Amino acid sequence: SLLEKHPDWAAIDIATGKWIRPVSRLSDKVITWTMRNIDGEEPDLLDMLNIPLSSSESDDESQPENRLIEAGQWTRVEKITPGEVKKYLEKRGALFYNISDRVLWDEILKTPRKNRKSLMLIECSDLKSYKTTSTRGKPQARAIFSFDDASYNLVVTDSCAEQNIIKGKTISPKCLLTISLAGKMPNTQECYKLVAGIIEL
């Protein structure tokens, strides 16, 4: 499985080619350091991993890829190349329902469950990143890029890329992006789109 960085863990099951998002039984579904570390190291992008997962499907309305982790140690199998993941790329269409940076909860519920998804892998050649301030007053990294003739401006949550952008480092305009649709936050009726992983090419 190809793993994303905290806080939004996501992977492609190489046996099926389908996305999964490992989640825990904790109230916020978070994958803690104790759960995910491999011999004291953080799993990295392009690591192929073995992760103990429940076989049952998720009943999450907006994130059908969610799968509960089971007890057991995560292990690293090998490191793969960016070229090896390109077969999983999305080629066309809006990133989750529309071309905005968010999706209304009602828009998700109106979509047949079999057509819902919250994880995509895309390739872009014009990414521009910048630092701004969030509505909570904290430093925030964002990425502007185009996909299928539409322009997007999304928050970056890949922890390595986020810190590099906040420090003023330049991210390559050519990269693979994992786009994630976050779950609905309390007291809102919106789900935000996030750049959860950046693999520079």
Short mmCIF file of C-alpha atoms in Angstrom, two decimals:
data_model
loop_
_atom_site.label_atom_id
_atom_site.label_comp_id
_atom_site.label_asym_id
_atom_site.label_seq_id
_atom_site.Cartn_x
_atom_site.Cartn_y
_atom_site.Cartn_z
CA SER A 1 0.00 0.00 0.00
CA LEU A 2 1.16 3.53 -0.78
CA LEU A 3 0.94 5.61 2.35
CA GLU A 4 0.34 9.28 2.90
CA LYS A 5 1.71 11.39 5.71
CA HIS A 6 -0.11 12.34 8.92
CA PRO A 7 -2.71 13.75 9.50
CA ASP A 8 -4.56 12.24 6.54
CA TRP A 9 -3.34 8.68 6.04
CA ALA A 10 -4.29 7.10 2.75
CA ALA A 11 -3.10 4.22 0.63
CA ILE A 12 -3.70 2.31 -2.57
CA ASP A 13 -4.23 -1.41 -2.08
CA ILE A 14 -1.97 -2.88 -4.74
CA ALA A 15 -4.01 -6.10 -4.77
CA THR A 16 -7.17 -4.29 -5.90
CA GLY A 17 -5.97 -0.89 -7.14
CA LYS A 18 -8.51 0.74 -4.83
CA TRP A 19 -7.94 3.48 -2.30
CA ILE A 20 -8.14 2.86 1.43
CA ARG A 21 -7.82 5.24 4.38
CA PRO A 22 -6.67 3.52 7.57
CA VAL A 23 -8.54 4.89 10.60
CA SER A 24 -8.57 3.96 14.27
CA ARG A 25 -11.37 3.37 16.76
CA LEU A 26 -10.47 6.57 18.60
CA SER A 27 -13.12 9.29 18.59
CA ASP A 28 -11.30 11.35 15.94
CA LYS A 29 -10.18 8.23 13.99
CA VAL A 30 -6.56 9.38 14.30
CA ILE A 31 -3.65 7.01 13.67
CA THR A 32 -1.28 7.61 16.60
CA TRP A 33 2.51 7.35 16.51
CA THR A 34 2.33 4.11 18.52
CA MET A 35 0.02 2.61 15.89
CA ARG A 36 1.94 3.65 12.79
CA ASN A 37 5.66 3.86 13.57
CA ILE A 38 7.91 1.25 11.96
CA ASP A 39 10.95 0.56 14.13
CA GLY A 40 10.70 4.10 15.47
CA GLU A 41 10.42 5.75 12.04
CA GLU A 42 7.55 7.52 10.31
CA PRO A 43 6.17 5.72 7.24
CA ASP A 44 6.93 7.79 4.15
CA LEU A 45 5.40 8.52 0.77
CA LEU A 46 6.07 5.72 -1.74
CA ASP A 47 6.66 3.18 1.03
CA MET A 48 4.98 -0.15 0.32
CA LEU A 49 3.57 -1.31 3.63
CA ASN A 50 1.74 -4.16 5.26
CA ILE A 51 -0.98 -2.78 7.54
CA PRO A 52 -3.38 -4.94 9.58
CA LEU A 53 -6.86 -3.85 8.45
CA SER A 54 -10.43 -4.89 9.09
CA SER A 55 -12.06 -6.73 6.19
CA SER A 56 -15.38 -4.93 6.67
CA GLU A 57 -16.38 -2.02 4.46
CA SER A 58 -16.76 1.50 5.84
CA ASP A 59 -20.20 2.98 6.49
CA ASP A 60 -18.81 6.53 6.40
CA GLU A 61 -21.08 8.75 4.30
CA SER A 62 -18.36 10.98 2.80
CA GLN A 63 -15.27 8.75 3.06
CA PRO A 64 -16.19 5.26 1.80
CA GLU A 65 -12.50 4.27 1.64
CA ASN A 66 -12.13 4.28 5.45
CA ARG A 67 -10.97 0.97 6.95
CA LEU A 68 -10.38 0.27 10.63
CA ILE A 69 -6.89 -0.82 11.55
CA GLU A 70 -6.46 -3.96 13.62
CA ALA A 71 -3.92 -4.73 16.33
CA GLY A 72 -0.49 -5.52 14.95
CA GLN A 73 2.72 -3.93 13.77
CA TRP A 74 2.94 -2.03 10.49
CA THR A 75 5.85 -3.23 8.37
CA ARG A 76 7.71 -1.72 5.40
CA VAL A 77 8.06 -4.00 2.37
CA GLU A 78 9.98 -1.77 -0.03
CA LYS A 79 10.22 1.69 -1.57
CA ILE A 80 8.68 2.20 -5.00
CA THR A 81 9.17 4.88 -7.66
CA PRO A 82 6.80 7.67 -8.74
CA GLY A 83 6.53 6.01 -12.14
CA GLU A 84 5.08 2.89 -10.56
CA VAL A 85 2.08 4.77 -9.16
CA LYS A 86 1.16 6.61 -12.35
CA LYS A 87 -1.13 3.76 -13.39
CA TYR A 88 -3.48 4.91 -10.60
CA LEU A 89 -3.80 8.48 -11.91
CA GLU A 90 -7.16 10.13 -12.49
CA LYS A 91 -7.16 11.73 -15.92
CA ARG A 92 -10.31 13.83 -16.16
CA GLY A 93 -13.24 15.27 -14.24
CA ALA A 94 -13.83 17.57 -11.29
CA LEU A 95 -11.99 16.83 -8.06
CA PHE A 96 -14.88 15.54 -5.93
CA TYR A 97 -18.23 16.71 -7.24
CA ASN A 98 -17.29 20.30 -8.27
CA ILE A 99 -14.37 22.66 -8.94
CA SER A 100 -14.60 24.52 -5.61
CA ASP A 101 -12.32 23.95 -2.61
CA ARG A 102 -15.19 22.39 -0.67
CA VAL A 103 -18.29 20.26 -1.09
CA LEU A 104 -21.66 20.80 0.57
CA TRP A 105 -22.79 17.85 2.69
CA ASP A 106 -26.10 17.74 0.80
CA GLU A 107 -24.19 17.43 -2.48
CA ILE A 108 -22.48 14.30 -1.17
CA LEU A 109 -25.71 12.76 0.10
CA LYS A 110 -27.40 13.33 -3.27
CA THR A 111 -24.67 11.27 -4.97
CA PRO A 112 -25.32 7.50 -5.08
CA ARG A 113 -23.13 5.77 -2.51
CA LYS A 114 -21.43 3.62 -5.17
CA ASN A 115 -20.23 6.81 -6.91
CA ARG A 116 -18.81 8.51 -3.81
CA LYS A 117 -15.09 8.78 -3.17
CA SER A 118 -12.77 10.93 -1.13
CA LEU A 119 -9.30 10.10 -2.46
CA MET A 120 -7.73 10.76 -5.86
CA LEU A 121 -4.23 10.73 -7.36
CA ILE A 122 -3.54 13.30 -10.07
CA GLU A 123 -0.56 14.69 -11.94
CA CYS A 124 0.02 18.40 -12.41
CA SER A 125 2.68 20.48 -14.13
CA ASP A 126 1.87 23.98 -12.86
CA LEU A 127 1.74 23.77 -9.07
CA LYS A 128 2.43 26.99 -7.21
CA SER A 129 2.62 26.92 -3.42
CA TYR A 130 2.46 29.75 -0.91
CA LYS A 131 2.20 30.50 2.79
CA THR A 132 -0.81 32.28 4.25
CA THR A 133 -2.64 32.49 7.57
CA SER A 134 -5.59 30.28 8.48
CA THR A 135 -8.87 31.57 9.90
CA ARG A 136 -7.50 30.47 13.30
CA GLY A 137 -4.47 32.71 12.87
CA LYS A 138 -1.95 29.93 12.28
CA PRO A 139 0.50 29.57 9.35
CA GLN A 140 -1.11 27.66 6.48
CA ALA A 141 0.34 26.16 3.30
CA ARG A 142 -1.73 26.21 0.12
CA ALA A 143 -1.28 24.97 -3.43
CA ILE A 144 -2.67 26.38 -6.68
CA PHE A 145 -2.78 24.02 -9.65
CA SER A 146 -4.91 23.06 -12.63
CA PHE A 147 -6.51 19.76 -13.50
CA ASP A 148 -8.67 19.04 -16.54
CA ASP A 149 -8.94 22.76 -17.44
CA ALA A 150 -10.11 23.78 -13.95
CA SER A 151 -8.06 25.72 -11.41
CA TYR A 152 -7.88 24.76 -7.73
CA ASN A 153 -6.52 26.44 -4.61
CA LEU A 154 -6.35 23.94 -1.73
CA VAL A 155 -4.83 23.64 1.74
CA VAL A 156 -1.74 21.39 1.91
CA THR A 157 -1.75 18.82 4.75
CA ASP A 158 1.22 16.67 3.66
CA SER A 159 3.34 17.43 6.74
CA CYS A 160 6.74 17.56 4.95
CA ALA A 161 5.50 19.73 2.09
CA GLU A 162 3.50 21.90 4.50
CA GLN A 163 6.57 22.70 6.60
CA ASN A 164 8.70 23.35 3.51
CA ILE A 165 6.11 25.76 2.08
CA ILE A 166 5.75 27.58 5.40
CA LYS A 167 9.56 27.92 5.54
CA GLY A 168 9.52 29.47 2.05
CA LYS A 169 11.01 26.55 0.15
CA THR A 170 9.96 26.06 -3.47
CA ILE A 171 7.96 22.99 -4.44
CA SER A 172 8.44 21.60 -7.96
CA PRO A 173 5.60 22.62 -10.32
CA LYS A 174 5.62 19.06 -11.70
CA CYS A 175 4.30 16.60 -9.16
CA LEU A 176 1.85 13.89 -8.23
CA LEU A 177 -0.84 15.02 -5.81
CA THR A 178 -3.05 12.96 -3.55
CA ILE A 179 -6.27 14.91 -3.12
CA SER A 180 -8.41 14.05 -0.11
CA LEU A 181 -11.94 15.06 0.79
CA ALA A 182 -12.01 15.66 4.54
CA GLY A 183 -14.88 14.51 6.70
CA LYS A 184 -17.58 16.94 7.80
CA MET A 185 -16.43 19.07 10.69
CA PRO A 186 -18.74 19.62 13.68
CA ASN A 187 -21.21 22.48 13.27
CA THR A 188 -20.63 22.77 9.51
CA GLN A 189 -22.29 21.44 6.39
CA GLU A 190 -19.12 21.39 4.26
CA CYS A 191 -16.24 19.03 3.52
CA TYR A 192 -12.95 20.58 2.43
CA LYS A 193 -10.63 19.29 -0.30
CA LEU A 194 -7.01 18.92 0.78
CA VAL A 195 -3.65 18.22 -0.85
CA ALA A 196 -2.75 15.28 1.39
CA GLY A 197 0.39 14.16 -0.44
CA ILE A 198 2.92 15.77 -2.79
CA ILE A 199 5.43 13.69 -4.74
CA GLU A 200 7.76 15.99 -6.65
CA LEU A 201 8.77 14.83 -10.14
#
